Amino acid sequence: MRNNDDNKTVAAMDVLFPGIGEIIGGSQREERLDVLKQKCMEFDIPEDHVWWYLETRKFGTVPHAGFGLGFERLVMFCTGMTNIRDVIPFPRTPKNAEF
Amino acid sequence: MKRKKIKALIESGTVGSQVKVSGWVRSFRNDRFIAINDGSCIQTMQIVIESEKLTSDVLTQITVGSALTVVGTMVESQGRGQTIEIHAEEIKVVGHADTEAISKTILQPKRHSLETLREQAHLRFRTNTFGAVFRIRHHLAFAIHKYFNDRGFFYLHAPIITGSDAEGAGEMFKVTSLDLKSIPKNDTGEVDFSEDFFGKETHLTVSGQLEAELGALGLGQVYTFGPTFRAENSNTSRHLAEFWMIEPEIAFADLEDDMDLGEEFLKYCVDYILQNCKEDIEFLDNRSVQEDKGKPQAERNELTLTERMELIVNNQFERITYTKAIEVLERSKPYKKKKFKFPVEWGTDLASEHERYLVEKHFKKPVIIYNYPASIKPFTCGIMTIIRQLLLWMFYFQA
């Protein structure tokens, strides 16, 4: 996610719903190549592991943003079911892959 | 004659015409009234038969759980509970159901716990509760595609199998075609993934975000909607090893655009369900009211399901910075009375008790918190943030 200019916070957001808490987590992505490269250095990541990701910042980079939403969370909210296993047809959980 | 769905017949409400319906028997009483459900909606269709006109062979096969095809005339119902019914002229037992054997299953008409229903997940689609849940699940999926399509987003299929060079992706499922009985090792005794199908270590995806970013930086606006996987050994009511994620990504956009999109999108989806799944919502609403009666007061929902959904649709989401959220919490009653278990301090993560206070007690509507301290994101709890954490492991700097 993108560093804000205050250098203390990042441009991330969470949408919180009554009853279930976080339903969406999103952020504005870091589009600045130099900042990304700096992070690579800080975290000791070889740039050739993420060359493709960096290339999108090399050629016509633009501010962009997005979020993630767990579909089952939304189904729980819209059905009132309280166990996530009851909103997916065939739940996959530890020690259970029946059906 | 083509078979008609019960949903269509109820919606049209026309009487007098001859129709053909099929479905599974929910009840059969007085050798005269059969209730069948075909899954198209929560309602059953009452079939009225003249049992004396049926052979005893057919009659004995009309039992709970059996499948029938009926040809008859639609008439206005004299009975309570339905407006129309079908007076049968022809009945065919498509598939019979052994009464003795069915009594050991959840198809036996009585109240079953959700746990029992889960153990018979192959049959639970025939219950009212799960019929309603999975119809709503479908309509939600459709609403999501419709929302994005109507706004010019493109559906991007992110790969299910992902390559990762980084170590520490312990909560990801490994994908391999290596023979587990004789795993190739290199000189230092490590698994030689160059011999594996992809020539490198691969996993099931935990998020399509990175691919969505690449797509958005060319197509402008994209979204992914697919299964994601997590090999986390947590057996809770909130975790699945395989679950579905929606990840939109927009180019030429900042955090405010992102929040605008999130709010509009959620309102659209919830409203779509309110408008298009009225009967199912009504059923589930009653169901949770009944369920709540067995719970202690503190655990009961203050609002009904419909009210909770309307709260989303009818309110502007409150948008506050993380810094402001901390200020609100520091002025709150539970904070002053030391009722919070977790500390409230700038730079520490908000616990679920803090989030609940903000949403349910203070603002009483959905809340968007933004501009988090760099130090705590993404090291927070919650399904989305766990994924971000995994992504961080994959790429260290990316979240």
Coordinates of C-alpha atoms in Angstrom, one line a residue:
Chain A
M1 CA 0.0 0.0 0.0
R2 CA 1.0 3.6 -0.6
N3 CA 2.9 5.6 2.0
N4 CA 1.2 8.8 2.9
D5 CA 3.1 12.1 2.8
D6 CA 3.1 12.3 6.6
N7 CA 5.5 9.3 6.5
K8 CA 3.6 7.8 9.5
T9 CA 0.5 6.4 7.8
V10 CA -0.4 4.4 4.8
A11 CA -3.4 4.8 2.4
A12 CA -5.2 1.7 3.5
M13 CA -8.9 1.4 4.5
D14 CA -11.2 -1.1 6.2
V15 CA -15.0 -1.1 5.9
L16 CA -16.6 -2.3 9.1
F17 CA -20.1 -3.7 9.2
P18 CA -22.3 -4.1 12.3
G19 CA -22.2 -7.6 13.7
I20 CA -19.4 -9.0 11.5
G21 CA -16.6 -6.4 11.6
E22 CA -14.3 -6.0 8.7
I23 CA -16.0 -6.8 5.4
I24 CA -13.6 -5.0 3.0
G25 CA -9.9 -4.3 3.2
G26 CA -8.4 -2.1 0.6
S27 CA -5.6 0.3 -0.2
Q28 CA -4.1 2.6 -2.7
R29 CA -1.1 0.8 -4.1
E30 CA 2.4 2.1 -4.2
E31 CA 2.9 3.3 -7.8
R32 CA 6.3 5.0 -7.3
L33 CA 9.1 2.9 -8.6
D34 CA 11.7 4.5 -6.4
V35 CA 9.7 3.9 -3.3
L36 CA 9.1 0.3 -4.2
K37 CA 12.8 -0.2 -5.0
Q38 CA 13.6 1.3 -1.6
K39 CA 11.2 -1.2 0.1
C40 CA 12.9 -4.0 -1.9
M41 CA 16.2 -2.9 -0.3
E42 CA 14.8 -2.5 3.2
F43 CA 13.3 -6.0 3.1
D44 CA 16.2 -7.6 1.3
I45 CA 14.1 -8.7 -1.7
P46 CA 16.0 -9.5 -4.9
E47 CA 14.4 -7.2 -7.6
D48 CA 14.6 -10.1 -10.1
H49 CA 12.0 -12.0 -8.0
V50 CA 9.4 -9.3 -8.6
W51 CA 10.7 -7.9 -11.9
W52 CA 7.2 -8.1 -13.6
Y53 CA 5.6 -6.2 -10.8
L54 CA 8.2 -3.5 -10.9
E55 CA 7.9 -3.2 -14.7
T56 CA 4.3 -2.0 -14.4
R57 CA 5.8 0.9 -12.4
K58 CA 8.5 1.5 -15.0
F59 CA 6.3 2.0 -18.0
G60 CA 3.5 4.6 -17.5
T61 CA 2.8 4.0 -13.9
V62 CA -0.4 5.5 -12.5
P63 CA -2.0 5.8 -9.1
H64 CA -4.3 2.8 -8.6
A65 CA -6.3 1.3 -5.8
G66 CA -8.4 -1.7 -5.0
F67 CA -9.9 -3.8 -2.2
G68 CA -10.6 -7.4 -1.3
L69 CA -13.9 -8.8 -0.1
G70 CA -14.4 -12.3 1.2
F71 CA -17.5 -13.5 -0.6
E72 CA -18.6 -15.8 2.2
R73 CA -18.5 -12.9 4.7
L74 CA -21.0 -11.0 2.5
V75 CA -23.2 -14.1 2.2
M76 CA -23.2 -14.4 6.0
F77 CA -24.2 -10.8 6.3
C78 CA -27.1 -11.3 3.9
T79 CA -28.4 -14.5 5.3
G80 CA -27.8 -14.1 9.0
M81 CA -26.0 -17.4 9.2
T82 CA -23.3 -17.3 11.9
N83 CA -21.1 -20.2 10.8
I84 CA -19.1 -19.7 7.6
R85 CA -19.5 -23.4 6.8
D86 CA -23.2 -22.8 6.3
V87 CA -22.9 -20.4 3.4
I88 CA -20.6 -22.4 1.1
P89 CA -22.0 -25.6 -0.5
F90 CA -19.2 -27.9 0.5
P91 CA -16.9 -26.4 3.2
R92 CA -13.2 -27.2 3.2
T93 CA -11.9 -27.1 6.7
P94 CA -9.0 -28.8 8.6
K95 CA -9.5 -32.6 8.5
N96 CA -12.6 -32.3 6.4
A97 CA -12.9 -32.6 2.6
E98 CA -16.0 -34.7 2.4
F99 CA -18.3 -34.5 -0.7
Chain B
M1 CA -46.1 -30.5 -22.0
K2 CA -43.1 -28.5 -20.6
R3 CA -42.6 -28.5 -16.9
K4 CA -43.2 -25.2 -15.1
K5 CA -41.2 -24.0 -12.1
I6 CA -43.1 -23.4 -8.9
K7 CA -41.7 -19.9 -8.6
A8 CA -43.1 -19.0 -12.1
L9 CA -46.5 -20.5 -11.3
I10 CA -46.8 -18.6 -8.0
E11 CA -45.6 -15.3 -9.7
S12 CA -48.1 -15.7 -12.5
G13 CA -50.9 -16.7 -10.2
T14 CA -53.1 -17.7 -13.2
V15 CA -55.7 -20.3 -12.5
G16 CA -57.6 -22.5 -14.9
S17 CA -54.7 -23.7 -17.1
Q18 CA -53.3 -27.2 -17.2
V19 CA -49.7 -27.3 -16.0
K20 CA -46.9 -29.8 -15.3
V21 CA -44.7 -29.5 -12.2
S22 CA -42.0 -31.6 -10.7
G23 CA -40.5 -31.6 -7.2
W24 CA -39.7 -33.4 -4.0
V25 CA -42.4 -34.3 -1.5
R26 CA -42.1 -32.2 1.7
S27 CA -45.4 -33.5 3.3
F28 CA -48.3 -35.7 2.4
R29 CA -51.4 -35.6 4.7
N30 CA -54.8 -37.1 4.7
D31 CA -54.1 -39.1 1.6
R32 CA -55.1 -35.9 -0.2
F33 CA -52.7 -33.0 0.1
I34 CA -49.1 -33.2 -1.1
A35 CA -46.6 -30.3 -0.7
I36 CA -43.8 -30.4 -3.2
N37 CA -40.8 -28.1 -3.5
D38 CA -38.7 -27.9 -6.7
G39 CA -35.9 -25.6 -5.3
S40 CA -36.9 -22.7 -7.6
C41 CA -38.2 -20.8 -4.5
I42 CA -38.9 -21.4 -0.8
Q43 CA -42.6 -22.0 -1.3
T44 CA -44.1 -25.4 -1.8
M45 CA -46.9 -26.1 -4.2
Q46 CA -49.9 -27.9 -2.8
I47 CA -51.0 -30.8 -5.0
V48 CA -54.5 -32.0 -4.3
I49 CA -55.1 -35.7 -5.3
E50 CA -58.1 -38.0 -5.3
S51 CA -56.3 -41.0 -3.8
E52 CA -59.1 -43.4 -4.8
K53 CA -58.2 -42.8 -8.4
L54 CA -54.6 -43.8 -7.9
T55 CA -53.3 -47.4 -7.8
S56 CA -52.1 -48.4 -4.3
D57 CA -48.6 -48.9 -5.8
V58 CA -48.4 -45.3 -6.7
L59 CA -50.0 -44.1 -3.5
T60 CA -47.6 -46.0 -1.3
Q61 CA -44.7 -44.5 -3.1
I62 CA -45.8 -40.9 -2.4
T63 CA -43.7 -40.4 0.7
V64 CA -41.6 -37.6 2.1
G65 CA -38.4 -37.2 0.0
S66 CA -39.7 -38.9 -3.1
A67 CA -39.7 -37.1 -6.4
L68 CA -42.9 -36.5 -8.4
T69 CA -44.1 -35.1 -11.7
V70 CA -47.6 -33.9 -11.6
V71 CA -50.0 -32.8 -14.4
G72 CA -53.1 -31.0 -13.2
T73 CA -55.1 -27.8 -13.2
M74 CA -54.2 -24.7 -11.4
V75 CA -57.0 -23.6 -9.1
E76 CA -57.5 -21.0 -6.4
S77 CA -56.8 -22.6 -3.0
Q78 CA -59.5 -22.9 -0.4
G79 CA -57.0 -23.8 2.2
R80 CA -54.8 -21.5 4.3
G81 CA -51.1 -21.0 3.6
Q82 CA -51.3 -20.8 -0.2
T83 CA -53.2 -18.9 -2.8
I84 CA -53.1 -21.4 -5.6
E85 CA -52.9 -25.2 -5.8
I86 CA -52.9 -27.9 -8.4
H87 CA -55.6 -30.4 -8.7
A88 CA -53.8 -33.5 -10.0
E89 CA -54.9 -35.4 -13.0
E90 CA -51.8 -37.4 -13.5
I91 CA -49.1 -38.3 -11.0
K92 CA -45.8 -40.0 -11.8
V93 CA -43.3 -41.1 -9.1
V94 CA -40.0 -40.2 -10.7
G95 CA -37.9 -41.4 -7.8
H96 CA -39.1 -43.1 -4.7
A97 CA -37.6 -42.7 -1.2
D98 CA -37.4 -45.5 1.3
T99 CA -39.3 -44.3 4.4
E100 CA -37.3 -46.4 6.8
A101 CA -33.9 -45.2 5.3
I102 CA -35.0 -41.6 5.1
S103 CA -35.8 -41.5 8.8
K104 CA -32.1 -41.7 9.5
T105 CA -31.4 -38.6 7.4
I106 CA -32.0 -34.9 7.7
L107 CA -34.9 -35.3 5.1
Q108 CA -37.0 -36.6 8.0
P109 CA -39.3 -33.7 8.7
K110 CA -38.2 -32.4 12.1
R111 CA -35.8 -29.8 13.4
H112 CA -32.2 -30.7 12.8
S113 CA -29.2 -28.9 14.2
L114 CA -26.9 -27.0 11.7
E115 CA -24.1 -29.4 12.7
T116 CA -26.2 -32.4 11.6
L117 CA -27.1 -30.7 8.4
R118 CA -23.5 -30.0 7.7
E119 CA -22.7 -33.7 8.1
Q120 CA -25.3 -34.4 5.4
A121 CA -24.3 -31.5 3.2
H122 CA -25.2 -33.6 0.1
L123 CA -28.9 -33.5 1.3
R124 CA -29.1 -30.1 2.9
F125 CA -30.0 -28.3 -0.3
R126 CA -33.5 -29.8 0.1
T127 CA -34.1 -27.9 3.4
N128 CA -35.7 -24.5 3.6
T129 CA -32.8 -23.0 5.3
F130 CA -30.1 -24.1 2.9
G131 CA -32.4 -23.6 -0.1
A132 CA -32.7 -20.0 1.0
V133 CA -29.0 -19.6 1.7
F134 CA -27.8 -21.0 -1.6
R135 CA -30.3 -19.1 -3.6
I136 CA -29.1 -15.9 -1.9
R137 CA -25.5 -16.9 -2.5
H138 CA -26.3 -17.2 -6.2
H139 CA -28.1 -13.9 -6.4
L140 CA -25.2 -12.2 -4.6
A141 CA -22.7 -13.6 -7.1
F142 CA -24.9 -12.5 -9.9
A143 CA -25.3 -9.0 -8.4
I144 CA -21.5 -8.6 -8.1
H145 CA -21.0 -9.5 -11.7
K146 CA -23.8 -7.2 -12.7
Y147 CA -22.5 -4.3 -10.6
F148 CA -19.1 -4.4 -12.2
N149 CA -20.3 -5.2 -15.7
D150 CA -22.7 -2.2 -15.7
R151 CA -19.8 0.0 -14.7
G152 CA -17.4 -1.1 -17.4
F153 CA -15.2 -3.3 -15.2
F154 CA -13.7 -6.4 -16.8
Y155 CA -13.8 -9.8 -15.1
L156 CA -10.2 -10.9 -14.8
H157 CA -9.4 -14.6 -14.1
A158 CA -6.5 -14.6 -11.8
P159 CA -4.5 -17.9 -11.8
I160 CA -5.3 -20.5 -9.1
I161 CA -1.8 -21.8 -9.2
T162 CA 0.8 -19.3 -8.3
G163 CA 4.6 -19.4 -8.3
S164 CA 6.4 -17.9 -5.4
D165 CA 10.1 -17.6 -4.9
A166 CA 9.9 -16.4 -1.3
E167 CA 10.2 -18.6 1.7
G168 CA 7.8 -18.5 4.7
A169 CA 4.6 -19.1 2.8
G170 CA 3.7 -21.7 5.4
E171 CA 0.0 -21.2 5.2
M172 CA -0.3 -21.8 1.5
F173 CA -1.2 -25.2 0.0
K174 CA 1.6 -26.6 -2.1
V175 CA 0.9 -27.7 -5.6
T176 CA 3.2 -30.4 -7.0
S177 CA 3.2 -33.4 -9.3
L178 CA 6.3 -34.9 -7.7
D179 CA 6.1 -38.5 -6.6
L180 CA 5.8 -38.1 -2.9
K181 CA 7.3 -41.6 -2.4
S182 CA 10.5 -40.5 -4.1
I183 CA 11.1 -36.8 -3.9
P184 CA 14.1 -35.5 -5.9
K185 CA 16.6 -33.8 -3.6
N186 CA 19.5 -31.5 -4.6
D187 CA 23.1 -31.7 -3.2
T188 CA 22.2 -29.9 0.0
G189 CA 19.3 -32.3 0.7
E190 CA 16.5 -29.8 -0.2
V191 CA 13.6 -30.6 -2.5
D192 CA 14.7 -30.1 -6.1
F193 CA 11.7 -28.2 -7.5
S194 CA 13.4 -27.9 -10.9
E195 CA 12.1 -31.5 -11.4
D196 CA 8.6 -30.5 -10.5
F197 CA 5.9 -29.8 -13.1
F198 CA 6.4 -26.0 -13.2
G199 CA 10.2 -26.2 -12.6
K200 CA 9.7 -24.2 -9.4
E201 CA 7.8 -24.3 -6.2
T202 CA 4.1 -23.5 -6.6
H203 CA 1.1 -22.9 -4.4
L204 CA -2.6 -22.4 -4.5
T205 CA -3.4 -18.7 -4.7
V206 CA -4.1 -16.6 -1.5
S207 CA -5.2 -13.6 -3.4
G208 CA -5.6 -12.4 -7.0
Q209 CA -4.6 -8.8 -6.1
L210 CA -1.3 -8.7 -7.8
E211 CA -2.7 -10.1 -11.0
A212 CA -5.6 -7.7 -10.7
E213 CA -3.2 -4.8 -10.4
L214 CA -1.4 -5.9 -13.6
G215 CA -4.8 -6.2 -15.4
A216 CA -6.0 -2.8 -14.2
L217 CA -2.8 -1.1 -15.4
G218 CA -3.9 -1.8 -19.0
L219 CA -7.6 -2.5 -18.9
G220 CA -8.4 0.4 -16.6
Q221 CA -10.9 -1.3 -14.2
V222 CA -10.9 -5.0 -13.5
Y223 CA -12.2 -7.4 -10.8
T224 CA -11.4 -10.9 -9.9
F225 CA -13.9 -13.3 -8.4
G226 CA -12.6 -16.7 -7.6
P227 CA -11.5 -19.3 -5.0
T228 CA -8.6 -18.6 -2.8
F229 CA -6.9 -21.0 -0.3
R230 CA -5.3 -20.9 3.0
A231 CA -3.7 -23.9 4.8
E232 CA -4.2 -22.3 8.2
N233 CA -5.1 -24.9 10.9
S234 CA -7.9 -22.9 12.5
N235 CA -11.2 -24.6 13.2
T236 CA -13.5 -21.6 13.8
S237 CA -16.9 -20.5 12.5
R238 CA -15.1 -17.8 10.6
H239 CA -12.4 -19.7 8.7
L240 CA -12.4 -21.8 5.6
A241 CA -9.4 -23.4 3.8
E242 CA -11.2 -22.7 0.5
F243 CA -13.2 -19.5 0.1
W244 CA -14.1 -17.0 -2.6
M245 CA -12.8 -13.5 -3.0
I246 CA -13.7 -10.5 -5.0
E247 CA -10.9 -8.1 -5.7
P248 CA -11.6 -5.0 -7.9
E249 CA -8.7 -2.8 -8.9
I250 CA -9.0 0.6 -10.5
A251 CA -6.4 2.6 -12.3
F252 CA -6.1 6.4 -12.1
A253 CA -7.6 6.2 -8.7
D254 CA -6.7 7.1 -5.1
L255 CA -7.9 6.0 -1.7
E256 CA -11.0 8.2 -1.8
D257 CA -12.0 6.6 -5.1
D258 CA -11.5 3.2 -3.5
M259 CA -13.7 4.1 -0.6
D260 CA -16.4 5.4 -2.9
L261 CA -16.3 2.2 -4.9
G262 CA -16.4 0.0 -1.8
E263 CA -19.4 1.9 -0.3
E264 CA -21.4 2.0 -3.5
F265 CA -20.6 -1.7 -4.3
L266 CA -21.7 -3.0 -0.9
K267 CA -24.9 -0.9 -0.9
Y268 CA -25.7 -2.2 -4.4
C269 CA -25.2 -5.9 -3.4
V270 CA -27.2 -5.7 -0.2
D271 CA -30.0 -3.8 -1.9
Y272 CA -30.1 -6.3 -4.7
I273 CA -30.7 -9.1 -2.2
L274 CA -33.4 -7.1 -0.4
Q275 CA -35.2 -6.5 -3.7
N276 CA -34.7 -9.9 -5.3
C277 CA -34.8 -12.4 -2.5
K278 CA -37.7 -11.2 -0.4
E279 CA -39.2 -14.6 0.6
D280 CA -35.9 -16.2 1.4
I281 CA -34.8 -13.2 3.5
E282 CA -38.2 -13.3 5.3
F283 CA -37.7 -17.0 6.1
L284 CA -34.1 -16.5 7.4
D285 CA -35.2 -13.4 9.3
N286 CA -37.8 -15.5 11.2
R287 CA -35.3 -18.3 11.6
S288 CA -32.7 -16.1 13.3
V289 CA -35.4 -14.5 15.5
Q290 CA -36.3 -18.0 16.7
E291 CA -32.6 -18.9 17.1
D292 CA -32.0 -15.8 19.2
K293 CA -34.8 -16.7 21.6
G294 CA -32.6 -19.6 22.8
K295 CA -29.6 -17.2 23.5
P296 CA -28.8 -15.0 26.5
Q297 CA -30.0 -11.4 26.0
A298 CA -26.5 -10.1 25.5
E299 CA -25.8 -12.3 22.5
R300 CA -29.1 -11.6 20.7
N301 CA -29.2 -9.3 17.7
E302 CA -30.6 -5.9 18.4
L303 CA -31.8 -5.6 14.8
T304 CA -33.4 -8.2 12.6
L305 CA -31.7 -9.4 9.4
T306 CA -33.7 -7.1 7.2
E307 CA -33.1 -4.1 9.5
R308 CA -29.3 -4.8 9.5
M309 CA -29.4 -4.9 5.7
E310 CA -31.4 -1.7 5.5
L311 CA -28.9 -0.1 7.8
I312 CA -26.3 -0.6 5.1
V313 CA -28.5 0.6 2.2
N314 CA -30.0 3.7 3.9
N315 CA -26.9 5.2 5.5
Q316 CA -23.9 7.1 4.3
F317 CA -20.9 5.2 5.7
E318 CA -19.0 7.1 8.3
R319 CA -15.4 7.8 7.1
I320 CA -12.8 8.5 9.8
T321 CA -9.1 8.3 9.8
Y322 CA -7.4 5.8 12.2
T323 CA -6.2 8.8 14.2
K324 CA -9.7 10.1 14.6
A325 CA -11.0 6.6 15.5
I326 CA -8.4 6.5 18.4
E327 CA -9.6 9.9 19.6
V328 CA -13.2 8.8 19.6
L329 CA -12.3 5.6 21.5
E330 CA -10.3 7.6 24.1
R331 CA -13.3 9.7 24.8
S332 CA -15.7 6.7 25.0
K333 CA -17.4 5.4 28.2
P334 CA -16.0 1.9 28.0
Y335 CA -12.5 3.4 27.7
K336 CA -12.9 5.7 30.7
K337 CA -14.5 2.9 32.8
K338 CA -11.6 0.6 31.7
K339 CA -14.1 -1.8 30.1
F340 CA -11.9 -2.5 27.0
K341 CA -9.6 -5.5 27.3
F342 CA -7.1 -4.3 24.7
P343 CA -5.2 -1.0 24.9
V344 CA -6.3 2.0 22.9
E345 CA -3.1 3.8 21.8
W346 CA -2.0 5.4 18.5
G347 CA 0.1 2.9 16.7
T348 CA -1.6 -0.3 18.0
D349 CA -4.1 -2.1 16.1
L350 CA -7.9 -1.8 16.7
A351 CA -9.3 -4.9 18.4
S352 CA -12.6 -6.2 17.4
E353 CA -14.1 -4.8 20.7
H354 CA -13.0 -1.3 19.5
E355 CA -14.4 -1.8 16.0
R356 CA -17.7 -3.0 17.5
Y357 CA -17.9 0.0 19.7
L358 CA -17.4 2.4 16.8
V359 CA -19.8 0.7 14.5
E360 CA -22.5 -0.5 16.8
K361 CA -22.5 1.9 19.7
H362 CA -21.0 5.2 18.6
F363 CA -21.9 5.7 14.9
K364 CA -24.6 3.0 14.6
K365 CA -23.8 2.5 10.9
P366 CA -21.1 1.1 8.7
V367 CA -17.7 2.8 9.3
I368 CA -14.7 3.1 7.0
I369 CA -11.4 3.6 8.8
Y370 CA -8.5 4.8 6.7
N371 CA -4.9 6.0 6.9
Y372 CA -3.6 3.4 9.2
P373 CA -0.2 3.7 10.8
A374 CA 2.4 2.1 8.6
S375 CA 3.6 0.1 11.5
I376 CA 0.4 -2.0 12.0
K377 CA -0.7 -2.6 8.5
P378 CA -0.9 -5.4 7.5
F379 CA -0.1 -7.1 10.8
T380 CA -3.7 -7.2 12.0
C381 CA -6.3 -9.8 12.4
G382 CA -9.2 -10.4 10.1
I383 CA -9.6 -12.5 7.0
M384 CA -8.6 -9.8 4.6
T385 CA -5.6 -8.8 6.6
I386 CA -4.3 -12.3 7.0
I387 CA -4.2 -12.5 3.3
R388 CA -2.3 -9.3 3.2
Q389 CA 0.1 -10.8 5.7
L390 CA 0.6 -13.8 3.4
L391 CA 1.2 -11.5 0.5
L392 CA 3.7 -9.6 2.6
W393 CA 5.5 -12.9 3.1
M394 CA 5.4 -13.6 -0.5
F395 CA 6.8 -10.3 -1.6
Y396 CA 7.8 -8.6 1.7
F397 CA 7.0 -5.2 0.6
Q398 CA 3.7 -5.7 -1.0
A399 CA 0.4 -5.6 0.8

